[in-house]
Structures are given as C-alpha cells and as structure tokens.
Coordinates of C-alpha atoms in Angstrom, one line a residue:
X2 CA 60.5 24.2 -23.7
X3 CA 57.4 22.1 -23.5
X4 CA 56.2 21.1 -20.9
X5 CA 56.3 17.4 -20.0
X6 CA 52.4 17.1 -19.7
X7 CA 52.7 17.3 -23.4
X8 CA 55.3 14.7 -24.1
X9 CA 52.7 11.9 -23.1
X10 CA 51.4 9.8 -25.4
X11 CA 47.8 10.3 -27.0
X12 CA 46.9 6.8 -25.0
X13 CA 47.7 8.0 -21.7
X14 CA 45.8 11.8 -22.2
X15 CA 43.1 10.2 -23.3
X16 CA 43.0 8.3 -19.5
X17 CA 43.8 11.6 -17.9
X18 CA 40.9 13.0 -19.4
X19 CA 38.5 10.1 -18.5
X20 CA 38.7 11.0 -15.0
X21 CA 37.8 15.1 -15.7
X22 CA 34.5 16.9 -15.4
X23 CA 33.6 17.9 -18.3
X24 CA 33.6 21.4 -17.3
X25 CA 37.5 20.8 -16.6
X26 CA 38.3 19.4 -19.7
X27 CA 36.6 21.9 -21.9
X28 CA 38.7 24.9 -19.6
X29 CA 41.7 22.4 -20.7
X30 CA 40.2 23.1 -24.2
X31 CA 40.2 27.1 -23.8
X32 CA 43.6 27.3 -22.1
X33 CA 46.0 24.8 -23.4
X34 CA 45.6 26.4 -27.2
X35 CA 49.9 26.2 -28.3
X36 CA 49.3 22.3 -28.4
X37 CA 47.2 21.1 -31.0
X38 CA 47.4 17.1 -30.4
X39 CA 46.1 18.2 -27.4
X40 CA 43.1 20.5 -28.6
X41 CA 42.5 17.1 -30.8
X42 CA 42.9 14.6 -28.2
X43 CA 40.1 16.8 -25.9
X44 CA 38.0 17.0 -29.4
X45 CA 37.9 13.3 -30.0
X46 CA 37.3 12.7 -26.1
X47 CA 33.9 15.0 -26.7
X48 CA 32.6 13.8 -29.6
X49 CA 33.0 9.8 -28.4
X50 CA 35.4 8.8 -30.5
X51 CA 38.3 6.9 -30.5
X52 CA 41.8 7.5 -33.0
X53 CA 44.4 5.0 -32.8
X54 CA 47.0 7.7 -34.0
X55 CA 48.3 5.7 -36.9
X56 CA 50.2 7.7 -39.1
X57 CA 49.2 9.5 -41.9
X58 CA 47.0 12.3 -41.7
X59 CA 48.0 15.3 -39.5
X60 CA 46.3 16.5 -36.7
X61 CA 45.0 19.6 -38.4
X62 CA 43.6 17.2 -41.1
X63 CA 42.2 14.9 -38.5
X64 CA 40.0 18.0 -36.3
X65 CA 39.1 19.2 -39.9
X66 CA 37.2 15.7 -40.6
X67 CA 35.8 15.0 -37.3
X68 CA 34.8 18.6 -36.9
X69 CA 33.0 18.3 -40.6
X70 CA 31.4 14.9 -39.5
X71 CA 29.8 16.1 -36.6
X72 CA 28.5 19.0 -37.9
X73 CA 27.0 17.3 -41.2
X74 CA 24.6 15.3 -39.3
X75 CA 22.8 18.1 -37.9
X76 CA 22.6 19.7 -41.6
X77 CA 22.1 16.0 -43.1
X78 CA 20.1 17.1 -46.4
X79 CA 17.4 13.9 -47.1
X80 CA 16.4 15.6 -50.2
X81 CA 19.6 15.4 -51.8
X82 CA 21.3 11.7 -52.0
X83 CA 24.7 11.2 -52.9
X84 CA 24.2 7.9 -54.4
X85 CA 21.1 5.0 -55.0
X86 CA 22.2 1.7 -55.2
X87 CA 19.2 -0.3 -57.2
X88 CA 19.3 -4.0 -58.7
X89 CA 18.3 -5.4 -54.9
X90 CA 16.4 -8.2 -55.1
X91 CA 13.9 -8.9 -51.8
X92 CA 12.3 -11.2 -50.4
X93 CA 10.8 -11.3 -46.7
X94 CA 13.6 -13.4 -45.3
X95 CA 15.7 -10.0 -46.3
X96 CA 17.6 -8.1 -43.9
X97 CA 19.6 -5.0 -44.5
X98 CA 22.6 -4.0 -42.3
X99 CA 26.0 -1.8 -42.3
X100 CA 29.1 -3.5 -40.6
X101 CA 32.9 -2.5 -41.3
X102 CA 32.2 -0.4 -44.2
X103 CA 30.5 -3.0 -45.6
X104 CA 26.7 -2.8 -46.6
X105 CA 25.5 -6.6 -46.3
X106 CA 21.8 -7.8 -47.6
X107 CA 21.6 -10.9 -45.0
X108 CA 19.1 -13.5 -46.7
X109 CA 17.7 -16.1 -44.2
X110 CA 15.5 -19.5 -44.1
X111 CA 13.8 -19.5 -47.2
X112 CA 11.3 -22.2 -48.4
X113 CA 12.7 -21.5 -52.3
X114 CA 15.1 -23.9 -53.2
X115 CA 16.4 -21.2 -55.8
X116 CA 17.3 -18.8 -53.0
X117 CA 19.7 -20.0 -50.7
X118 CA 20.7 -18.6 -47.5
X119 CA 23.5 -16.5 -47.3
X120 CA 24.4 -12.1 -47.8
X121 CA 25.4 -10.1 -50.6
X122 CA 28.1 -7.4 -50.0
X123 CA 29.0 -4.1 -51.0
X124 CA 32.4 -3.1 -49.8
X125 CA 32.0 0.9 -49.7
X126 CA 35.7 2.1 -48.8
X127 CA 37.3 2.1 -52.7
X128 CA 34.0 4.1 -53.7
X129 CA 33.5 7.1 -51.2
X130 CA 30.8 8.3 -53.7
X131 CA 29.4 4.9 -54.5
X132 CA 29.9 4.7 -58.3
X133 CA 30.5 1.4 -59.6
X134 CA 28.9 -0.7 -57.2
X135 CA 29.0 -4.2 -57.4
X136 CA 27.4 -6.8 -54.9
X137 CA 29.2 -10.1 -54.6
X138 CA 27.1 -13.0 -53.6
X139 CA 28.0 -15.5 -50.6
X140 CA 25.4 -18.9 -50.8
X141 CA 26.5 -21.1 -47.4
X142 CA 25.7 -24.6 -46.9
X143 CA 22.4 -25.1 -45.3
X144 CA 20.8 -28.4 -43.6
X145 CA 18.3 -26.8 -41.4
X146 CA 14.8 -24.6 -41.3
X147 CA 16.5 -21.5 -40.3
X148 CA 19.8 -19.6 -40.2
X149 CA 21.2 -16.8 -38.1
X150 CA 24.2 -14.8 -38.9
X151 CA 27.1 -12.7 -37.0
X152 CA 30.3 -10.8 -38.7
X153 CA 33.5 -9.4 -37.5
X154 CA 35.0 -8.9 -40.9
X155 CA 37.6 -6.2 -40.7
X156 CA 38.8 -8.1 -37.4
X157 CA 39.1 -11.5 -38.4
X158 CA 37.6 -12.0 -42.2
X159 CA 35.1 -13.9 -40.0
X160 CA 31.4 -15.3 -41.3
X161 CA 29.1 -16.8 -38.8
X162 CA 26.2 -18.8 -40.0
X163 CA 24.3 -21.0 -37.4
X164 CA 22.1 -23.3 -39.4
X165 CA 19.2 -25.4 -36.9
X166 CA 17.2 -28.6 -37.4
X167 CA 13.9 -28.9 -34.7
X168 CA 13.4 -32.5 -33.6
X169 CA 11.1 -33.3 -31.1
X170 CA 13.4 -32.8 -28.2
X171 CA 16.3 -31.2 -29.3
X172 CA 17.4 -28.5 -31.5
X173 CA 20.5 -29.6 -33.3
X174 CA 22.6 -26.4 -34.9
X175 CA 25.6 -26.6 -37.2
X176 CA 27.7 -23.3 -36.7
X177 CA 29.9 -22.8 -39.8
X178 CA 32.9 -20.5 -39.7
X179 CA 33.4 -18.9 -42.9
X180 CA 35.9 -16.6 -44.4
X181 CA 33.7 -13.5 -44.8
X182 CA 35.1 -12.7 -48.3
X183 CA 35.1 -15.9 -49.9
X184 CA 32.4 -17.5 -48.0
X185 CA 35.1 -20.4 -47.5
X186 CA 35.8 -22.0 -44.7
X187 CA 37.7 -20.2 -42.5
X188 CA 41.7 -20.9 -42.6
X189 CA 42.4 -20.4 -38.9
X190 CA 39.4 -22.6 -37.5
X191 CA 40.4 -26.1 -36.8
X192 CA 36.8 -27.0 -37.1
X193 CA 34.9 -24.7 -39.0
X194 CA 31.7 -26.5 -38.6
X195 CA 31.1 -27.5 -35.2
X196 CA 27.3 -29.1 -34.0
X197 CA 25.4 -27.7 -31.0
X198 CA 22.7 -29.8 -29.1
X199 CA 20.0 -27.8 -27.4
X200 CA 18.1 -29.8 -24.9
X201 CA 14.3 -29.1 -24.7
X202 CA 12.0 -27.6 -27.1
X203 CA 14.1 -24.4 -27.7
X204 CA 12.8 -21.8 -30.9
X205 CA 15.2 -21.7 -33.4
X206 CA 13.4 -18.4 -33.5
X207 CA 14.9 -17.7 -30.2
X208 CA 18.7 -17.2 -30.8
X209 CA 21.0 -15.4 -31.0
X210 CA 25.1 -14.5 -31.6
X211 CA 27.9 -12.0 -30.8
X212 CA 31.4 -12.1 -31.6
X213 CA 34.5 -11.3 -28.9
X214 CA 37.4 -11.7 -30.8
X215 CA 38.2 -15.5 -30.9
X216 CA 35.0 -16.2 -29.1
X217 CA 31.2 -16.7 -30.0
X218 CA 28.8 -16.6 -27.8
X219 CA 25.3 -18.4 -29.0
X220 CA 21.8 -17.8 -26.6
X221 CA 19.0 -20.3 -27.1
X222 CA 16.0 -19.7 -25.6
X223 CA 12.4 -21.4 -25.9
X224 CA 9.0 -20.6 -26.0
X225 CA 7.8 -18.3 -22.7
X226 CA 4.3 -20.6 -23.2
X227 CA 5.9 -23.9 -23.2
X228 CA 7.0 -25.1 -19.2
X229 CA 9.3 -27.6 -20.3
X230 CA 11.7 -25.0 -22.3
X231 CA 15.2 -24.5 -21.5
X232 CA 17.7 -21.3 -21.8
X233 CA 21.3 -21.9 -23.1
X234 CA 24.1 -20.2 -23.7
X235 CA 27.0 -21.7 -25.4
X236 CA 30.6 -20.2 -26.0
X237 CA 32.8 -21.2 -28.7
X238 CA 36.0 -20.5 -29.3
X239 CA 36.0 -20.5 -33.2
X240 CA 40.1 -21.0 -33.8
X241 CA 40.0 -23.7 -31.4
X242 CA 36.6 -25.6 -32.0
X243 CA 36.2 -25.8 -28.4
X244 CA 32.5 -25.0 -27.2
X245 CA 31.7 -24.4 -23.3
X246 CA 28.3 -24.5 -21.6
X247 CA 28.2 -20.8 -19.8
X248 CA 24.6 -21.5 -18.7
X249 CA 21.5 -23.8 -19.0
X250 CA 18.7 -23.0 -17.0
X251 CA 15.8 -25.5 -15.6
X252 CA 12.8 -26.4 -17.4
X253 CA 10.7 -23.2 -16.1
X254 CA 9.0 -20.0 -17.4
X255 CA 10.8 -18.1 -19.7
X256 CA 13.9 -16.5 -18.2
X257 CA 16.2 -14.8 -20.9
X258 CA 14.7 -12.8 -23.6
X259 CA 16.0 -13.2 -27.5
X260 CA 19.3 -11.2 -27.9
X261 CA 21.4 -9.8 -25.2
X262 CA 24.1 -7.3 -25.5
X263 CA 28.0 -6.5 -24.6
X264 CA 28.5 -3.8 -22.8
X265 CA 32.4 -4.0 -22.4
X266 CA 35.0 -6.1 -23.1
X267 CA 34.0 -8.4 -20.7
X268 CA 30.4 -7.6 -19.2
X269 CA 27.1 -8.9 -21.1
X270 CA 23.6 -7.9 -20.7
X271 CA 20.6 -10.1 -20.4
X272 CA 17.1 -8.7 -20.0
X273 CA 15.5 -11.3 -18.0
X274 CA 11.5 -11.1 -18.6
X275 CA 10.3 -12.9 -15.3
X276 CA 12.2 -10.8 -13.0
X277 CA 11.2 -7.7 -15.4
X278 CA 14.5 -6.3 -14.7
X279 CA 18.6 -6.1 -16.9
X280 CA 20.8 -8.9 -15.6
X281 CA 24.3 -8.0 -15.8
X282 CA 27.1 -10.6 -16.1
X283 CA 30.9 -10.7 -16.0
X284 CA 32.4 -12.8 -18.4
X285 CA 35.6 -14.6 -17.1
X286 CA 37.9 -16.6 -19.7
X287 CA 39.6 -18.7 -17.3
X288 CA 37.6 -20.8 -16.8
X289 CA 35.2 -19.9 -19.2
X290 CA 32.1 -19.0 -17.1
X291 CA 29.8 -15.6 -16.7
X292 CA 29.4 -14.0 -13.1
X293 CA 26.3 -12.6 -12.0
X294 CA 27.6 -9.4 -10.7
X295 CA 24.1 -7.1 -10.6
X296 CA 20.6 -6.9 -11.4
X297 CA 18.6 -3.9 -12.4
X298 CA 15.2 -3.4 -12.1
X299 CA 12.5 -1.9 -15.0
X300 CA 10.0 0.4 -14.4
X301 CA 7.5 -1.8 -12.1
X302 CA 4.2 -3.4 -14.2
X303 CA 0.6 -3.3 -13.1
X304 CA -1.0 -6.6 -11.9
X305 CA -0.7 -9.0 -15.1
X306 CA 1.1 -6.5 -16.8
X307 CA 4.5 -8.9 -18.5
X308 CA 7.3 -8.3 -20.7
X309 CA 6.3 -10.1 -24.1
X310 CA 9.7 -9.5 -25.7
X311 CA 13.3 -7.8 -25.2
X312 CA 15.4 -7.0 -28.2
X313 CA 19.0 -5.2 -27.6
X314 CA 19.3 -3.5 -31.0
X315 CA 23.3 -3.0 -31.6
X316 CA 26.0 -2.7 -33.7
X317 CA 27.4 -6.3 -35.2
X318 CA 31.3 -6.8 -32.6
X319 CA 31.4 -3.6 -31.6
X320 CA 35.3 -3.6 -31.1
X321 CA 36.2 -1.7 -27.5
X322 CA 39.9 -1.9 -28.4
X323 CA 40.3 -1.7 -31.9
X324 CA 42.2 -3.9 -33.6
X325 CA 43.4 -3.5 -37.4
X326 CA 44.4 -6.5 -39.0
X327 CA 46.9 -6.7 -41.8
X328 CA 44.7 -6.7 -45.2
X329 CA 44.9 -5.2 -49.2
X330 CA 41.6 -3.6 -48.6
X331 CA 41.8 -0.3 -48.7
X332 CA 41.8 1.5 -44.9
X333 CA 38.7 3.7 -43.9
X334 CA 38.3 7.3 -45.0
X335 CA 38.4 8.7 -41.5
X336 CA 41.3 7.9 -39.2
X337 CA 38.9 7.5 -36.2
X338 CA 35.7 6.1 -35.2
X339 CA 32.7 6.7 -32.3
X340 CA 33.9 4.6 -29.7
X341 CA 31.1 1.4 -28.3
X342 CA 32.3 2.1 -24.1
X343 CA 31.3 5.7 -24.9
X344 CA 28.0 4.3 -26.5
X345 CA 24.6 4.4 -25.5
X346 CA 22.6 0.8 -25.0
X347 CA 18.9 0.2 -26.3
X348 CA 16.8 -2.1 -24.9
X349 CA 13.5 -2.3 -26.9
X350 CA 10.8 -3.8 -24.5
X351 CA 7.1 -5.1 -25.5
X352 CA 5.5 -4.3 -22.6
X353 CA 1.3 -5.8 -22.2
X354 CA -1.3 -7.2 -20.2
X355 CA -2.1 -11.1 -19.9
X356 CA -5.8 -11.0 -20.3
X357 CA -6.2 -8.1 -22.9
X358 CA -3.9 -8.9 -26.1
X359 CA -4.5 -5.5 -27.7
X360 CA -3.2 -3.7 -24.7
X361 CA 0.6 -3.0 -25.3
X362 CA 3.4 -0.9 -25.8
X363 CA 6.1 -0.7 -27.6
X364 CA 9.5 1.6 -25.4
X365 CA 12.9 2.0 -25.6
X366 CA 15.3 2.3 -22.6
X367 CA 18.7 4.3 -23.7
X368 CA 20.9 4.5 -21.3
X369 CA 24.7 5.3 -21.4
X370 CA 27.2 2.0 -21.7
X371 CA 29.4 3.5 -19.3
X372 CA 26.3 3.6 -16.6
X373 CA 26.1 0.2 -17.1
X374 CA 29.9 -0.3 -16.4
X375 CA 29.9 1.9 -13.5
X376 CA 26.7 0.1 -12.2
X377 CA 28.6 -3.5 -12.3
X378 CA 31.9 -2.0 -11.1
X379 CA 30.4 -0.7 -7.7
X380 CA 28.8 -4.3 -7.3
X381 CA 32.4 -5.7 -7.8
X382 CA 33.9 -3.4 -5.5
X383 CA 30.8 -4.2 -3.1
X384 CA 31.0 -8.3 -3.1
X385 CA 34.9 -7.4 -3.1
X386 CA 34.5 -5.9 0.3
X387 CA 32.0 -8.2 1.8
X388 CA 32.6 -10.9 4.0
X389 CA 33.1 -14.3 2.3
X390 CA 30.3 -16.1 4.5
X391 CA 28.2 -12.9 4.3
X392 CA 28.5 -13.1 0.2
X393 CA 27.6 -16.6 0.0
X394 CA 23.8 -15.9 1.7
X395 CA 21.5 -17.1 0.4
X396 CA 20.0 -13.5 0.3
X397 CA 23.0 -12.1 -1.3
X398 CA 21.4 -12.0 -4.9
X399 CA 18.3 -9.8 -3.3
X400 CA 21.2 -7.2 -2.3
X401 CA 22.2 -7.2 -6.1
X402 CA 18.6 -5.8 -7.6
X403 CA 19.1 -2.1 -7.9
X404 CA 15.5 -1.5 -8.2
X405 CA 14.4 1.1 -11.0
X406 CA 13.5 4.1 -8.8
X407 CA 17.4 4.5 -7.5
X408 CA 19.1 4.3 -11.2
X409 CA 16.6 4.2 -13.7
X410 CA 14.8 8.1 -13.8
X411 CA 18.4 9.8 -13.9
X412 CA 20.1 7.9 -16.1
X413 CA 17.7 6.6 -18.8
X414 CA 15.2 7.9 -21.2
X415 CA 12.3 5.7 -22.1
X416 CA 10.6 6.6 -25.5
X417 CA 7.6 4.7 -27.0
X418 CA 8.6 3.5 -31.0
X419 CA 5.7 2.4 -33.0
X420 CA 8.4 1.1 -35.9
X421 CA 11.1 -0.1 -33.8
X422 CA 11.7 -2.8 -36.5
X423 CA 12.6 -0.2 -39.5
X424 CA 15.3 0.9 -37.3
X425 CA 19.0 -0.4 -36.6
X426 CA 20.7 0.2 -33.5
X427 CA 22.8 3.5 -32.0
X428 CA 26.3 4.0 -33.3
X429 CA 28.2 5.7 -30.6
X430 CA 25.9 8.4 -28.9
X431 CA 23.3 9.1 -31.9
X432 CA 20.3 7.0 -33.1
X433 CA 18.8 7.2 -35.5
X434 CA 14.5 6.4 -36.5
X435 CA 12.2 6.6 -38.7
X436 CA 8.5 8.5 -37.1
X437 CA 6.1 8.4 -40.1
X438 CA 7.2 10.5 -42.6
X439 CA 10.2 12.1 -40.6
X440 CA 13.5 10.9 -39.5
X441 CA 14.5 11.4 -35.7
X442 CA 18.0 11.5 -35.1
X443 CA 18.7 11.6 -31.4
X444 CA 21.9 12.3 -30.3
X445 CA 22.9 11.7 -26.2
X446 CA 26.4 13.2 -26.1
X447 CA 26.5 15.4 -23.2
X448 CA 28.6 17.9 -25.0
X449 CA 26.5 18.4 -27.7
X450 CA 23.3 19.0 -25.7
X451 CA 25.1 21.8 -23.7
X452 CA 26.8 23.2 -26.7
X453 CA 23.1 23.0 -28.7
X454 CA 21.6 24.4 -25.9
X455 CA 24.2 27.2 -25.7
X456 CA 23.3 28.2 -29.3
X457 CA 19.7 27.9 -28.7
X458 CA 20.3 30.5 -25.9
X459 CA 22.4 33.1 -28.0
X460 CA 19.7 32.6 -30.9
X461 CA 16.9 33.4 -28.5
X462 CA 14.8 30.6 -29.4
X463 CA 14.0 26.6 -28.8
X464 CA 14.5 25.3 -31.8
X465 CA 16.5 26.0 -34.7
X466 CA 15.1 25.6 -38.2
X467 CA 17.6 24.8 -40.6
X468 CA 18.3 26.1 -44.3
X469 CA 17.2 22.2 -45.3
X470 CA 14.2 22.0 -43.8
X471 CA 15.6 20.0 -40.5
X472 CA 14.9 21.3 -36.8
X473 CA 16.5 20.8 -34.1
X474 CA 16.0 21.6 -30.2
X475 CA 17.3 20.1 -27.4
X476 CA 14.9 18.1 -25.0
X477 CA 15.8 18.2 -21.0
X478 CA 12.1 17.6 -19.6
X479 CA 11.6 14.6 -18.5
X480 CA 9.2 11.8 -20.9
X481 CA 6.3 10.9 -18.8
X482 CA 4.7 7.5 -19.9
X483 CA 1.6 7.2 -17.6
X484 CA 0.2 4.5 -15.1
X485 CA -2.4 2.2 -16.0
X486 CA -1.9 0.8 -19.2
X487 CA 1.3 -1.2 -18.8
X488 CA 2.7 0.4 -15.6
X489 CA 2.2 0.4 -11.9
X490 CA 3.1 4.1 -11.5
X491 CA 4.2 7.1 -14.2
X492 CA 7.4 5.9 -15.6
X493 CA 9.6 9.6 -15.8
X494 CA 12.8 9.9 -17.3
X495 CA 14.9 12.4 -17.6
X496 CA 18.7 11.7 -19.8
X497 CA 18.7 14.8 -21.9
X498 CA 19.7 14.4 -25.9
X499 CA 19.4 16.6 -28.5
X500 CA 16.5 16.0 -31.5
X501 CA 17.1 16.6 -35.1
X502 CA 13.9 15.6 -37.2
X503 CA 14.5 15.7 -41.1
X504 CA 11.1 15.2 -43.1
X505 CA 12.1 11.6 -45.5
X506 CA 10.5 10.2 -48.5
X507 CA 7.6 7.9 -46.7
X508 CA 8.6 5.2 -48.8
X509 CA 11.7 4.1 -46.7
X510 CA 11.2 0.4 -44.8
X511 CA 14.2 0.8 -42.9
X512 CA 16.9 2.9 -42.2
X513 CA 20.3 2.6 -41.3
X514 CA 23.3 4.5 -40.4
X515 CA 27.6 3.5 -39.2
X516 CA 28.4 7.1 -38.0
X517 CA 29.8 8.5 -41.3
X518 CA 26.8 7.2 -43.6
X519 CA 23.3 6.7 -43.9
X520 CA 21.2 4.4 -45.7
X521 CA 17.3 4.5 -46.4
X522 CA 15.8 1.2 -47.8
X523 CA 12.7 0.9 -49.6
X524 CA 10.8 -1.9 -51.7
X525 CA 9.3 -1.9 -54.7
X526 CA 8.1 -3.8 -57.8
X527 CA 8.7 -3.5 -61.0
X528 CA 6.3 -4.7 -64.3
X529 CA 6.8 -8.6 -63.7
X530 CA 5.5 -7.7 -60.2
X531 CA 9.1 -9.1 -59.1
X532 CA 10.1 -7.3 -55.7
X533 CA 13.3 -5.1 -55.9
X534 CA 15.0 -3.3 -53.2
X535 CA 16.8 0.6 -53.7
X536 CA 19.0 1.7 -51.5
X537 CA 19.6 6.0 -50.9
X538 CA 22.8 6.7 -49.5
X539 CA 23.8 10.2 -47.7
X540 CA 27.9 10.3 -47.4
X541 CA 28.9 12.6 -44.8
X542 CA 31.0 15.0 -45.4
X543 CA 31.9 13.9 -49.2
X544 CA 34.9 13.7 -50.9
X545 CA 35.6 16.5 -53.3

C-alpha cells in the first residue's frame, strides 16, 4: 500500500518541501525513488520552478524536459542559431523585450510623424523553430512627448500605454488600456483611457509601470536637481477606472529612484537615493495604501559620494501564482516555468562623486527574492510584537534600517557592469550579460553551485571547458570592490553562483533571454543606409 505521504497533492509537497534544508530534501531525493511524482515534485523544487500539474504530459515526460532545459544552458552553442529573424526596422526609440512567449519590439516617443508609437509582436509558441515568422504591428493613440509601456498578455490580453504632455506645472498622462492583441481598447475596462495629473515638475523620463493582476501601479518621479520636484505613485485599478494616490512626497531632494520592483504578491521595492538604502513596502488592498515595513541599507559612500540612478531590471508581471486564462492560442511547450518568489532581484546602481563627474561606477546588487521576503516578514513579526505606543515613536522608523553590514555581505553579490543597458533582467535564478565579446550567464540556484561544484571536484579541476567552446566554474570567493572611489570602506560580497561565459558574435546590442530561449540583437544598415535590426534566436532543447 502507499503510504499516505504520497497521496497529497503536488500543492501541498511542494509546501512541505519549502520548509526542508536542502540537504533533507535531496536525501528525500535518494531515498524515496518508488514515487516518481515525488522525485519530480523535489526536481522542480531545485531547479526553481513552478508546474501547475495540468494534465497532459506525464511525469516522466515532464523530468525529461526540465532535466533537458537545465542542462542545455550550460552547453548553450552561440555558434550555432536555430533561427534569425531579419526585416526589423530600428530606430533609437527601439526597445527589444521577451514577455509570455511573445518577442515584442516596443517603439517609443518619436519626433517622425511616420512612426508612431506603439510594438510589433512575434507570438513564438505555434513556431518552436521560428519558421514563418510574421510581426503584427500595434500603432496606439498618442497626444503627448513620450510614451511608456507595460504587458500582462497571457493574464489578461492587457496593453498598457501611458502617453504624457509637460506643462509648466503639471505633467498630464493619459493611460490607455488596450487589448494586447488587437491594440483595441480593452473590453473589460470601464474606462480604458483614464488621465493622471502629476503635480510639480515631474520627468516624463522619470516613470514607470508594473502590473498586479487588475492593478497598475504608475511611479513619477522628478528631477534630483530641481527642489521643487515631487514623487508619486498612483494605483489604478484598470477593470474599474478607479485611480488611488498610494504616495506623494513633499517638494524636496530626490527621494525614489526611476523603477521599483515587486518582490511578492504584495511587497514592492523602492531604492530610495537620499537615504542610499532599499525601501521595502507592503501593499494592502483594503484600503488601497503601501506600508513601510523595512529599510535596508547599501554599501555606505565616501563623503560626496551619491547614488545618481537606480534601475530594477525585471521581468514584465512576473506572475507569483500563475494564472492561465481561457484562450485559442496555443499553450507553452513546457508544462512549467522558473518561478519569480524563487527569483533573484537586481538592483543596478550608478554610484559617483558630486564634485568629479568622471568618477563613477556602474554595480549590480543580486540578491535572492526570498531574502527580501524573509527580511520584511521578520519586520512584520517585529512591529507585530511591539507595543502599540512603543511602535508609534517617533524613532520607530530608525529601528527599521537594517544597515548593510548585518544583511548585505551574506546575502548579496555586487558586480560592476560596464553595459548594463544591453542586458534584460534575471529570469528565475540565471542572468544573463553580455562582457565584450563574451556572454556571462550567471546562475544563483544553490543547487546547481553545489552540484557544479561536486563535478568540478570529481573532474579534479576549476573549471570545465566545454566541447563548444563555453567554460564554466563555480565562484564562492567573495567580489571585493575597494574603498575610495565610490565607497567608504571595501564593499565584499560573498552569494556564490555558478559562471558560464560563451564567446558571442561582438556585434550583438543587446541580449535577451525568458528561461527556455535566447535572443541576441544587433543593428545594421543596409545599401540605402536605412537601419535594420536581426534577431539570433537559440531554442532550448529543440523540437525534433
């Protein structure tokens, strides 16, 4: 008979396993061999991702793929594409990006009255090996100087386009919700164009959008050299047309940086530059309002030293809890995907000095989502604890700075990157950049680095050179960036991941990846001197 343990559902093992050292569930792995939902279930829990279980494929089919995935991106082959994709026109208002198993070419403001703003799409799930590609062109109504896009199309078909206007004390901003297919307006909005008034001289520059489900949340932020700017955040609920003021800080020096990022279902982060440190907030929906609920310092600066900008590179509505909406399109070639809580987080940081403009630096901060979580979840259970007139000191927001020293060494790893732009953010664990004439995949799944460094071990050596060219070696020392140029002391981190570097054709701009593809985007010009853009694609694991 089987035992019970066995009977659960794939949801609930899945929890059981959460709570497991890792050395626990990989003797679960070595022991418990007669089950083979379970060997999956413990499979997917290492690799970071996340199955739904929906019928179709069996379990031997579904370790086959995800055993096949994982192990193609350490032999990825960037000699050998499985497909170009030419007849991209560019122009610098051009912005590449993967979302859904969709490959989108975004185009923003443009002063050409010929070339309106809107994306072009290549749906990639009826073509695993990209033959007869087609792009199918979306133009959106534009009244403004400069437009800013968001997508959750396999959740809700949804299009966001925020459109702005600069007067001289307002920025006015139309937000259009479109059908993503169509580019129509969307059927379940009630308003699908909605107008947002940002007081003060906010940068249209300086904004930014995510998408929760039925919810939109829109950052504004001005100019760090102007004193009379003000921060915003707005939240709309998109089905309802109903927009909420989450925060509007006073005319001051620049708080929030451009972008921020979700962490979780319900927790956001904000890198605030003046404080030089992660803001963490806990989004509530009744009423709709965030909750400070920590702070976490970054590596101290040197006198005059200053954060000149924070991006939070990431996937477009990473969904925590996936959700699969009725459709004819056709369903995804694997049956799972890497999972956002299991995720790591990037925060790209332009550090410099005030007085000398050519003294800067250009780092990364990756640090496991889950961190983050755990971070804000002690604070919770913390406040929770505390005294009701104790939490409402005024001193109780000093008690929430964690400062860098006692979470910051352990848990991150800070890396300089000279081209952060060519480079879209982590999907699940890996990430993936280009380094002059190499691409660097790094890849901060705790499994892997023990099981890389395990083979290393048997192999006798540091670094294994591949049949393709590739090596790979696993990197536990700690990254030293030194004091003096940016920093008060040596910043040292010491998260481990393993490295994969894969010599690339030096003309790639840009490079992109979703988990079970990659893209490499280059420019060129052909005899009328008219700009074109090609696209390489390497398929994992390819169809027969």
């Amino acid at each position: 008979m089987e035992p019970r343990f066995f009977t659960l559902s794939a949801e609930i093992l899945v929890e059981i396993l959460a709570h497991l050292q890792l050395r626990d569930i990989i003797s679960c792995k070595l022991t418990c061999t007669h089950s083979s939902l379970l060997q999956y279930i413990i499979q997917g829990f290492l690799a970071s991702v996340h199955d739904p279980m929906i019928p179709g494929a069996s379990i031997a089919e579904r370790s086959k793929a995800l055993r096949c995935l994982e192990n193609a991106w350490q032999d990825l082959d960037v000699r050998k594409w499985t497909a170009r994709i030419t007849r991209g026109t560019a122009w610098p208002w051009l912005n590449y990006t993967v979302h859904d198993d969709y490959l989108l070419a975004i185009r923003g403001d443009s002063d050409n009255p010929a070339q309106p703003p809107g994306y072009s799409y290549i749906d990639l799930r009826p073509s695993p090996l990209f033959t007869d590609l087609r792009w199918r062109r979306v133009d959106v109504t534009w009244h403004g100087q400069y437009c800013v896009f968001a997508f959750a199309a396999d959740e809700n078909d949804l299009a966001v386009v925020v459109t702005c206007a600069h007067g001289e004390d307002i920025l006015r901003a139309e937000v259009h919700c479109l059908s993503f297919i169509s580019g129509d307006p969307h059927p379940l909005a009630q308003d699908p164009n909605l107008v947002l008034d940002f007081p003060g001289p906010s940068s249209p520059h300086h904004l930014h959008l995510q998408i929760t489900g039925n919810y939109i949340f829109i950052s504004c932020n001005g100019s760090p050299d102007d004193e009379r700017q003000v921060d915003v955040l707005f939240l709309v609920d998109w089905k309802q047309g109903k927009v909420t003021s989450l925060r509007e800080s006073p005319p001051s020096a620049m708080t929030f940086a451009v972008g921020f990022m979700r962490i979780s279902e319900s927790l956001l982060a904000f890198v605030h530059t003046e404080e030089n440190a992660i803001f963490l907030f806990k989004f509530l929906e009744e009423p709709a309002r965030l909750k400070l609920v920590r702070m976490l310092g970054l590596p101290p600066l040197c006198d005059g030293g200053r954060l000149n900008f924070a991006q939070c590179p990431s996937e477009q509505n990473p969904t925590f809890t996936r959700k699969y909406r009725a459709s004819s399109r056709a369903g995804p070639r694997f049956p799972f995907r890497y999972n956002p809580a299991d995720g790591v987080a990037c925060f790209v940081l332009g550090v410099g000095l005030e007085e000398i403009p050519d003294a800067s630096m250009t780092i990364a901060i990756v640090v496991h989502r889950h961190v983050l979580a755990a971070l804000a979840a002690a604070a919770a259970d913390a406040a929770a604890s505390t005294p009701a007139p104790a939490a409402a000191d005024a001193g109780a927001n000093n008690e929430q700075m964690v400062p860098w020293d006692s979470w910051g060494p352990s848990a991150t790893r800070c890396l300089e990157v000279p081209y952060w732009r060519r480079c879209s953010g982590p999907v699940g664990q890996r990430w993936g950049i280009l380094s002059h004439d190499e691409l660097v995949l790094r890849d901060f799944n705790p499994h892997r680095v023990r099981q890389t460094a395990a083979q290393l071990a048997r192999a006798g050596t540091t670094e294994l050179r591949h049949e393709n060219g590739n090596r790979t070696h696993v990197v536990t020392a700690p990254t030293l960036l030194t004091a003096g140029l940016c920093f008060r002391g040596d910043v040292m981190t010491h998260l481990p991941y393993v490295e994969t570097r894969a010599v690339c054709a030096p003309r790639w701009e840009s490079v992109l990846t979703d988990g079970e593809r990659l893209f490499g985007v280059y420019f060129k010009e052909d005899d009328a001197d008219t700009h074109k853009v090609d696209v390489d694609v390497y398929v994992m694991c390819p169809p027969s």
